[in-house]
Amino acid sequence: DVQLLESGGGLAQPGGSLRLSCAASGFTFNNYAMNWARQAPGKGLEWVSAITGSGSRTTYSDSVKGRFIISRDNSRDTLYLQMNGLRAEDTAVYYCARENPVPAFDIWGQGTMVTVSS
Amino acid sequence: EIVLTQSPGTVSLSPGERATLSCRASQSVRSSYLAWYQQKPGQAPRLLIYGASSRATGIPDRFSGRGSGTDFTLTINRLETDDFAVYYCQHYGSSPLFGQGTKVEI
């Protein structure tokens, strides 16, 4: 089965850091660009960041640019999101999603909750 | 910067009825970059429609999408109880963007 499984969420203090991981299985990971999206409690979806299949190019939303770093390890079929300088407004469920060439996000993980609070 | 506006915010319908959801872009967008997702409480989003009108794998033909330019529509025929959820449109641009969602409630 094609699957994405996030981990690494939890409670962080304002200004702190967390690193999210997304383990992929069931497909050739390096053939696909990957994305992170998030959803604040009771709110809609917000795209966060994307990375190409090779990892050579990354993009970020304005809300996280300069604070978050997306990366991938194709030898481990794993996507990462390093989150630094966390703010209360970063509190959300974070999803990783596979980007197919259509383009659309065709496979999503189950999400991992990040709470930023003192 | 493109803005996607979905309407209505909430629609109340009964099983068996038809739902018509709108997604309006603030400027003309490529139809091939317009997608629709379904999200149920506590679950991840699921891709329904891509390229404005193509159904994703496993999506029943009760779901259909259409539109071009700035106006796009998701239609759900013969609503089933499993269809009551929140629906998001998305434009895939340099910064992928989601609409604010439409809740389809019983």
CSV table of N, CA and C in Angstrom, one decimal, chain A residues 33 35 37 39 43-47 50 57 59-62 95 99-100 102-111, chain B residues 1 32-35 37 39 42-47 49-51 54 88 90 92 94-101:
chain,number,residue,atom,x,y,z
A,33,ALA,N,7.8,14.9,-6.1
A,33,ALA,CA,7.9,16.0,-5.2
A,33,ALA,C,7.1,15.8,-4.0
A,35,ASN,N,5.3,17.6,-0.2
A,35,ASN,CA,4.9,18.8,0.4
A,35,ASN,C,4.5,18.6,1.9
A,37,ALA,N,1.7,20.5,4.5
A,37,ALA,CA,0.6,21.4,4.6
A,37,ALA,C,0.2,21.3,6.1
A,39,GLN,N,-2.9,22.5,9.3
A,39,GLN,CA,-4.3,22.9,9.5
A,39,GLN,C,-4.4,23.3,11.0
A,43,LYS,N,-9.6,25.3,11.6
A,43,LYS,CA,-9.4,26.1,10.4
A,43,LYS,C,-9.2,25.3,9.2
A,44,GLY,N,-8.9,26.0,8.1
A,44,GLY,CA,-8.7,25.3,6.8
A,44,GLY,C,-7.3,24.9,6.6
A,45,LEU,N,-7.1,24.4,5.4
A,45,LEU,CA,-5.8,23.9,5.0
A,45,LEU,C,-4.8,25.0,4.5
A,46,GLU,N,-3.6,24.9,4.9
A,46,GLU,CA,-2.6,25.9,4.5
A,46,GLU,C,-1.3,25.2,4.0
A,47,TRP,N,-0.9,25.4,2.8
A,47,TRP,CA,0.3,24.9,2.3
A,47,TRP,C,1.5,25.5,3.0
A,50,ALA,N,7.4,22.8,-0.1
A,50,ALA,CA,7.5,21.8,-1.1
A,50,ALA,C,9.0,21.5,-1.4
A,57,ARG,N,15.4,21.6,-5.2
A,57,ARG,CA,14.7,22.8,-5.1
A,57,ARG,C,13.6,22.8,-4.1
A,59,THR,N,10.5,25.3,-1.9
A,59,THR,CA,9.7,26.5,-1.8
A,59,THR,C,9.0,26.5,-0.5
A,60,TYR,N,8.7,27.7,0.0
A,60,TYR,CA,8.1,27.9,1.3
A,60,TYR,C,7.0,29.0,1.2
A,61,SER,N,6.0,28.8,2.1
A,61,SER,CA,5.0,29.9,2.2
A,61,SER,C,5.6,31.1,2.9
A,62,ASP,N,5.1,32.2,2.7
A,62,ASP,CA,5.7,33.4,3.3
A,62,ASP,C,5.6,33.3,4.8
A,95,TYR,N,0.6,17.9,7.9
A,95,TYR,CA,0.4,16.8,7.0
A,95,TYR,C,1.6,16.8,6.0
A,99,GLU,N,3.0,14.8,-4.2
A,99,GLU,CA,2.6,15.6,-5.3
A,99,GLU,C,2.7,14.8,-6.5
A,100,ASN,N,1.6,14.5,-7.2
A,100,ASN,CA,1.7,13.8,-8.5
A,100,ASN,C,1.9,14.8,-9.6
A,102,VAL,N,0.2,15.7,-11.9
A,102,VAL,CA,-1.1,16.2,-12.6
A,102,VAL,C,-1.2,17.7,-12.7
A,103,PRO,N,-1.0,18.5,-11.7
A,103,PRO,CA,-0.5,18.3,-10.4
A,103,PRO,C,-1.6,18.3,-9.3
A,104,ALA,N,-1.4,17.5,-8.3
A,104,ALA,CA,-2.3,17.5,-7.1
A,104,ALA,C,-1.7,16.7,-6.0
A,105,PHE,N,-2.2,16.9,-4.9
A,105,PHE,CA,-1.6,16.1,-3.7
A,105,PHE,C,-2.4,14.8,-3.6
A,106,ASP,N,-1.9,13.7,-4.1
A,106,ASP,CA,-2.7,12.5,-4.2
A,106,ASP,C,-2.7,11.6,-3.0
A,107,ILE,N,-1.6,11.7,-2.2
A,107,ILE,CA,-1.5,10.8,-1.0
A,107,ILE,C,-1.1,11.7,0.1
A,108,TRP,N,-1.9,11.6,1.2
A,108,TRP,CA,-1.6,12.4,2.4
A,108,TRP,C,-1.3,11.4,3.6
A,109,GLY,N,-0.5,11.9,4.5
A,109,GLY,CA,-0.3,11.2,5.8
A,109,GLY,C,-1.5,11.5,6.7
A,110,GLN,N,-1.4,10.9,7.9
A,110,GLN,CA,-2.5,11.0,8.8
A,110,GLN,C,-2.4,12.3,9.7
A,111,GLY,N,-1.2,12.9,9.6
A,111,GLY,CA,-1.0,14.2,10.3
A,111,GLY,C,-0.3,14.0,11.7
B,1,GLU,N,-1.5,38.2,-6.2
B,1,GLU,CA,-1.7,37.0,-5.5
B,1,GLU,C,-3.1,36.5,-5.7
B,32,SER,N,-6.0,23.0,-15.4
B,32,SER,CA,-5.2,21.8,-15.1
B,32,SER,C,-4.6,21.9,-13.7
B,33,TYR,N,-4.6,23.1,-13.1
B,33,TYR,CA,-4.0,23.3,-11.8
B,33,TYR,C,-5.1,23.4,-10.7
B,34,LEU,N,-6.3,23.0,-11.0
B,34,LEU,CA,-7.4,23.2,-10.0
B,34,LEU,C,-7.8,21.8,-9.5
B,35,ALA,N,-7.8,21.6,-8.2
B,35,ALA,CA,-8.2,20.3,-7.6
B,35,ALA,C,-9.2,20.5,-6.5
B,37,TYR,N,-10.6,18.6,-2.8
B,37,TYR,CA,-10.4,17.6,-1.8
B,37,TYR,C,-11.6,17.5,-0.8
B,39,GLN,N,-12.5,16.4,3.2
B,39,GLN,CA,-11.9,16.1,4.5
B,39,GLN,C,-13.0,15.8,5.5
B,42,GLY,N,-11.2,14.7,11.8
B,42,GLY,CA,-10.2,13.9,12.3
B,42,GLY,C,-9.4,13.1,11.2
B,43,GLN,N,-9.7,13.3,10.0
B,43,GLN,CA,-9.0,12.6,8.9
B,43,GLN,C,-8.2,13.6,8.0
B,44,ALA,N,-7.3,13.0,7.3
B,44,ALA,CA,-6.5,13.8,6.3
B,44,ALA,C,-7.4,14.1,5.1
B,45,PRO,N,-7.1,15.1,4.4
B,45,PRO,CA,-7.8,15.3,3.1
B,45,PRO,C,-7.6,14.2,2.1
B,46,ARG,N,-8.6,14.1,1.2
B,46,ARG,CA,-8.5,13.1,0.2
B,46,ARG,C,-8.7,13.7,-1.2
B,47,LEU,N,-7.9,13.4,-2.1
B,47,LEU,CA,-8.0,14.0,-3.4
B,47,LEU,C,-9.3,13.5,-4.1
B,49,ILE,N,-10.8,15.4,-7.2
B,49,ILE,CA,-10.8,15.9,-8.6
B,49,ILE,C,-9.5,16.6,-8.8
B,50,TYR,N,-8.9,16.4,-10.0
B,50,TYR,CA,-7.7,17.1,-10.4
B,50,TYR,C,-8.0,17.6,-11.8
B,51,GLY,N,-7.2,18.6,-12.2
B,51,GLY,CA,-7.4,19.2,-13.5
B,51,GLY,C,-8.8,19.7,-13.8
B,54,SER,N,-11.2,15.9,-13.7
B,54,SER,CA,-10.8,14.5,-13.7
B,54,SER,C,-10.9,13.9,-12.3
B,88,TYR,N,-12.5,21.3,-0.1
B,88,TYR,CA,-11.6,22.4,-0.4
B,88,TYR,C,-11.2,22.3,-1.8
B,90,GLN,N,-8.3,23.8,-4.5
B,90,GLN,CA,-6.9,24.1,-4.5
B,90,GLN,C,-6.4,24.5,-5.8
B,92,TYR,N,-2.9,24.9,-7.8
B,92,TYR,CA,-1.4,24.6,-7.7
B,92,TYR,C,-0.7,25.6,-8.5
B,94,SER,N,2.9,28.5,-7.9
B,94,SER,CA,4.2,28.6,-7.3
B,94,SER,C,4.1,28.4,-5.8
B,95,SER,N,3.0,28.8,-5.3
B,95,SER,CA,2.6,28.6,-3.9
B,95,SER,C,1.2,28.0,-3.9
B,96,PRO,N,1.1,26.7,-3.8
B,96,PRO,CA,-0.2,26.0,-3.8
B,96,PRO,C,-1.1,26.7,-2.8
B,97,LEU,N,-2.4,26.9,-3.1
B,97,LEU,CA,-3.3,27.6,-2.4
B,97,LEU,C,-4.6,26.9,-2.2
B,98,PHE,N,-5.2,26.9,-1.0
B,98,PHE,CA,-6.5,26.3,-0.8
B,98,PHE,C,-7.5,27.3,-0.5
B,99,GLY,N,-8.7,27.0,-1.0
B,99,GLY,CA,-9.9,27.8,-0.6
B,99,GLY,C,-10.2,27.6,0.9
B,100,GLN,N,-11.1,28.3,1.4
B,100,GLN,CA,-11.4,28.2,2.9
B,100,GLN,C,-12.3,27.1,3.2
B,101,GLY,N,-12.8,26.4,2.2
B,101,GLY,CA,-13.7,25.2,2.5
B,101,GLY,C,-15.1,25.5,2.5
